Structures are given as C-alpha cells and as structure tokens.
Amino acid sequence: MPRQRFIWPSIWTSENFMELSHRQRLLFIGIFSLADDEGKIKISSKFMKASIFPCDKISTMVIERDLVVLF
C-alpha cells in the first residue's frame, strides 16, 4: 500500500525553508515523501536523482551539495 505524506502549511513560512533554493526545497520535500514509516531513506545522490529528479538535467554532484546544505 502506498504511503501518504503531508506537507505542513507552516513549512512555506519557515525561515530555514525560505533560505533554501527552489531545487533544495523540492529535494527536501522529496526526501520526506520517500522516507519509510520510520523516517528512513537511502541518502544517495544517485537514488535522489532517479527518484526525485528523473527528468531534470541535474547532476548527482549538485544533488550531493544540496544534501550537505540540508543535513
């Protein structure tokens, strides 16, 4: 059965969230939407590229830099 994740309305006005780039915000939302019920996810730039940005011309190196910003 697919998991459902919800975005809290307050995220859009969070100062930390607003400091992120558009791509980093999408990555952040993608990470928590893909995480399992315990909040675990494979943190790999290749996995993130395939799962969150499959049609975008974003390199895994850029995703790795964004992951450093997020974590």
JSON list of C-alpha atoms in Angstrom, two decimals:
[
{"chain": "A", "resi": 1, "resn": "MET", "atom": "CA", "xyz": [0.00, 0.00, 0.00]},
{"chain": "A", "resi": 2, "resn": "PRO", "atom": "CA", "xyz": [1.44, 3.43, -0.90]},
{"chain": "A", "resi": 3, "resn": "ARG", "atom": "CA", "xyz": [2.44, 5.81, 1.84]},
{"chain": "A", "resi": 4, "resn": "GLN", "atom": "CA", "xyz": [0.89, 9.24, 2.08]},
{"chain": "A", "resi": 5, "resn": "ARG", "atom": "CA", "xyz": [2.85, 12.21, 3.32]},
{"chain": "A", "resi": 6, "resn": "PHE", "atom": "CA", "xyz": [1.50, 15.65, 4.05]},
{"chain": "A", "resi": 7, "resn": "ILE", "atom": "CA", "xyz": [3.25, 18.99, 3.90]},
{"chain": "A", "resi": 8, "resn": "TRP", "atom": "CA", "xyz": [2.54, 21.19, 6.90]},
{"chain": "A", "resi": 9, "resn": "PRO", "atom": "CA", "xyz": [1.25, 24.60, 5.80]},
{"chain": "A", "resi": 10, "resn": "SER", "atom": "CA", "xyz": [3.73, 26.30, 8.13]},
{"chain": "A", "resi": 11, "resn": "ILE", "atom": "CA", "xyz": [6.69, 24.99, 6.11]},
{"chain": "A", "resi": 12, "resn": "TRP", "atom": "CA", "xyz": [6.17, 27.72, 3.47]},
{"chain": "A", "resi": 13, "resn": "THR", "atom": "CA", "xyz": [6.81, 30.48, 6.02]},
{"chain": "A", "resi": 14, "resn": "SER", "atom": "CA", "xyz": [9.65, 28.75, 7.88]},
{"chain": "A", "resi": 15, "resn": "GLU", "atom": "CA", "xyz": [12.74, 30.95, 7.75]},
{"chain": "A", "resi": 16, "resn": "ASN", "atom": "CA", "xyz": [15.01, 27.93, 7.32]},
{"chain": "A", "resi": 17, "resn": "PHE", "atom": "CA", "xyz": [12.90, 26.61, 4.44]},
{"chain": "A", "resi": 18, "resn": "MET", "atom": "CA", "xyz": [12.73, 30.01, 2.76]},
{"chain": "A", "resi": 19, "resn": "GLU", "atom": "CA", "xyz": [16.54, 30.24, 2.73]},
{"chain": "A", "resi": 20, "resn": "LEU", "atom": "CA", "xyz": [16.76, 27.15, 0.51]},
{"chain": "A", "resi": 21, "resn": "SER", "atom": "CA", "xyz": [16.83, 27.30, -3.27]},
{"chain": "A", "resi": 22, "resn": "HIS", "atom": "CA", "xyz": [13.84, 26.01, -5.26]},
{"chain": "A", "resi": 23, "resn": "ARG", "atom": "CA", "xyz": [15.74, 22.80, -6.02]},
{"chain": "A", "resi": 24, "resn": "GLN", "atom": "CA", "xyz": [16.71, 22.29, -2.39]},
{"chain": "A", "resi": 25, "resn": "ARG", "atom": "CA", "xyz": [13.09, 22.77, -1.29]},
{"chain": "A", "resi": 26, "resn": "LEU", "atom": "CA", "xyz": [11.93, 20.17, -3.79]},
{"chain": "A", "resi": 27, "resn": "LEU", "atom": "CA", "xyz": [14.70, 17.81, -2.66]},
{"chain": "A", "resi": 28, "resn": "PHE", "atom": "CA", "xyz": [13.67, 18.26, 0.99]},
{"chain": "A", "resi": 29, "resn": "ILE", "atom": "CA", "xyz": [10.02, 17.53, 0.23]},
{"chain": "A", "resi": 30, "resn": "GLY", "atom": "CA", "xyz": [11.03, 14.57, -1.94]},
{"chain": "A", "resi": 31, "resn": "ILE", "atom": "CA", "xyz": [13.15, 13.12, 0.85]},
{"chain": "A", "resi": 32, "resn": "PHE", "atom": "CA", "xyz": [10.41, 13.09, 3.44]},
{"chain": "A", "resi": 33, "resn": "SER", "atom": "CA", "xyz": [7.82, 11.88, 0.94]},
{"chain": "A", "resi": 34, "resn": "LEU", "atom": "CA", "xyz": [10.03, 8.89, 0.03]},
{"chain": "A", "resi": 35, "resn": "ALA", "atom": "CA", "xyz": [11.06, 8.00, 3.58]},
{"chain": "A", "resi": 36, "resn": "ASP", "atom": "CA", "xyz": [9.62, 4.86, 5.11]},
{"chain": "A", "resi": 37, "resn": "ASP", "atom": "CA", "xyz": [7.29, 4.85, 8.12]},
{"chain": "A", "resi": 38, "resn": "GLU", "atom": "CA", "xyz": [10.29, 5.10, 10.45]},
{"chain": "A", "resi": 39, "resn": "GLY", "atom": "CA", "xyz": [11.66, 8.11, 8.57]},
{"chain": "A", "resi": 40, "resn": "LYS", "atom": "CA", "xyz": [14.50, 6.13, 7.00]},
{"chain": "A", "resi": 41, "resn": "ILE", "atom": "CA", "xyz": [15.65, 6.71, 3.44]},
{"chain": "A", "resi": 42, "resn": "LYS", "atom": "CA", "xyz": [18.67, 5.83, 1.34]},
{"chain": "A", "resi": 43, "resn": "ILE", "atom": "CA", "xyz": [20.66, 9.08, 1.20]},
{"chain": "A", "resi": 44, "resn": "SER", "atom": "CA", "xyz": [22.38, 8.63, -2.12]},
{"chain": "A", "resi": 45, "resn": "SER", "atom": "CA", "xyz": [22.67, 11.25, -4.85]},
{"chain": "A", "resi": 46, "resn": "LYS", "atom": "CA", "xyz": [22.00, 8.58, -7.50]},
{"chain": "A", "resi": 47, "resn": "PHE", "atom": "CA", "xyz": [18.86, 7.41, -5.69]},
{"chain": "A", "resi": 48, "resn": "MET", "atom": "CA", "xyz": [17.69, 11.01, -5.26]},
{"chain": "A", "resi": 49, "resn": "LYS", "atom": "CA", "xyz": [18.34, 11.77, -8.93]},
{"chain": "A", "resi": 50, "resn": "ALA", "atom": "CA", "xyz": [16.34, 8.72, -10.05]},
{"chain": "A", "resi": 51, "resn": "SER", "atom": "CA", "xyz": [13.52, 9.21, -7.53]},
{"chain": "A", "resi": 52, "resn": "ILE", "atom": "CA", "xyz": [13.04, 12.98, -7.32]},
{"chain": "A", "resi": 53, "resn": "PHE", "atom": "CA", "xyz": [14.65, 14.46, -10.43]},
{"chain": "A", "resi": 54, "resn": "PRO", "atom": "CA", "xyz": [14.32, 11.74, -13.11]},
{"chain": "A", "resi": 55, "resn": "CYS", "atom": "CA", "xyz": [13.56, 14.17, -15.96]},
{"chain": "A", "resi": 56, "resn": "ASP", "atom": "CA", "xyz": [15.70, 17.10, -14.84]},
{"chain": "A", "resi": 57, "resn": "LYS", "atom": "CA", "xyz": [19.21, 17.89, -16.01]},
{"chain": "A", "resi": 58, "resn": "ILE", "atom": "CA", "xyz": [20.69, 17.95, -12.52]},
{"chain": "A", "resi": 59, "resn": "SER", "atom": "CA", "xyz": [23.96, 16.18, -11.85]},
{"chain": "A", "resi": 60, "resn": "THR", "atom": "CA", "xyz": [24.49, 13.91, -8.88]},
{"chain": "A", "resi": 61, "resn": "MET", "atom": "CA", "xyz": [27.28, 16.27, -7.79]},
{"chain": "A", "resi": 62, "resn": "VAL", "atom": "CA", "xyz": [24.79, 19.14, -7.49]},
{"chain": "A", "resi": 63, "resn": "ILE", "atom": "CA", "xyz": [22.43, 16.90, -5.52]},
{"chain": "A", "resi": 64, "resn": "GLU", "atom": "CA", "xyz": [25.31, 15.93, -3.20]},
{"chain": "A", "resi": 65, "resn": "ARG", "atom": "CA", "xyz": [26.00, 19.62, -2.50]},
{"chain": "A", "resi": 66, "resn": "ASP", "atom": "CA", "xyz": [22.30, 20.20, -1.82]},
{"chain": "A", "resi": 67, "resn": "LEU", "atom": "CA", "xyz": [22.23, 17.24, 0.59]},
{"chain": "A", "resi": 68, "resn": "VAL", "atom": "CA", "xyz": [25.11, 18.82, 2.53]},
{"chain": "A", "resi": 69, "resn": "VAL", "atom": "CA", "xyz": [23.08, 22.04, 2.84]},
{"chain": "A", "resi": 70, "resn": "LEU", "atom": "CA", "xyz": [20.01, 20.10, 4.04]},
{"chain": "A", "resi": 71, "resn": "PHE", "atom": "CA", "xyz": [21.86, 17.91, 6.52]}
]
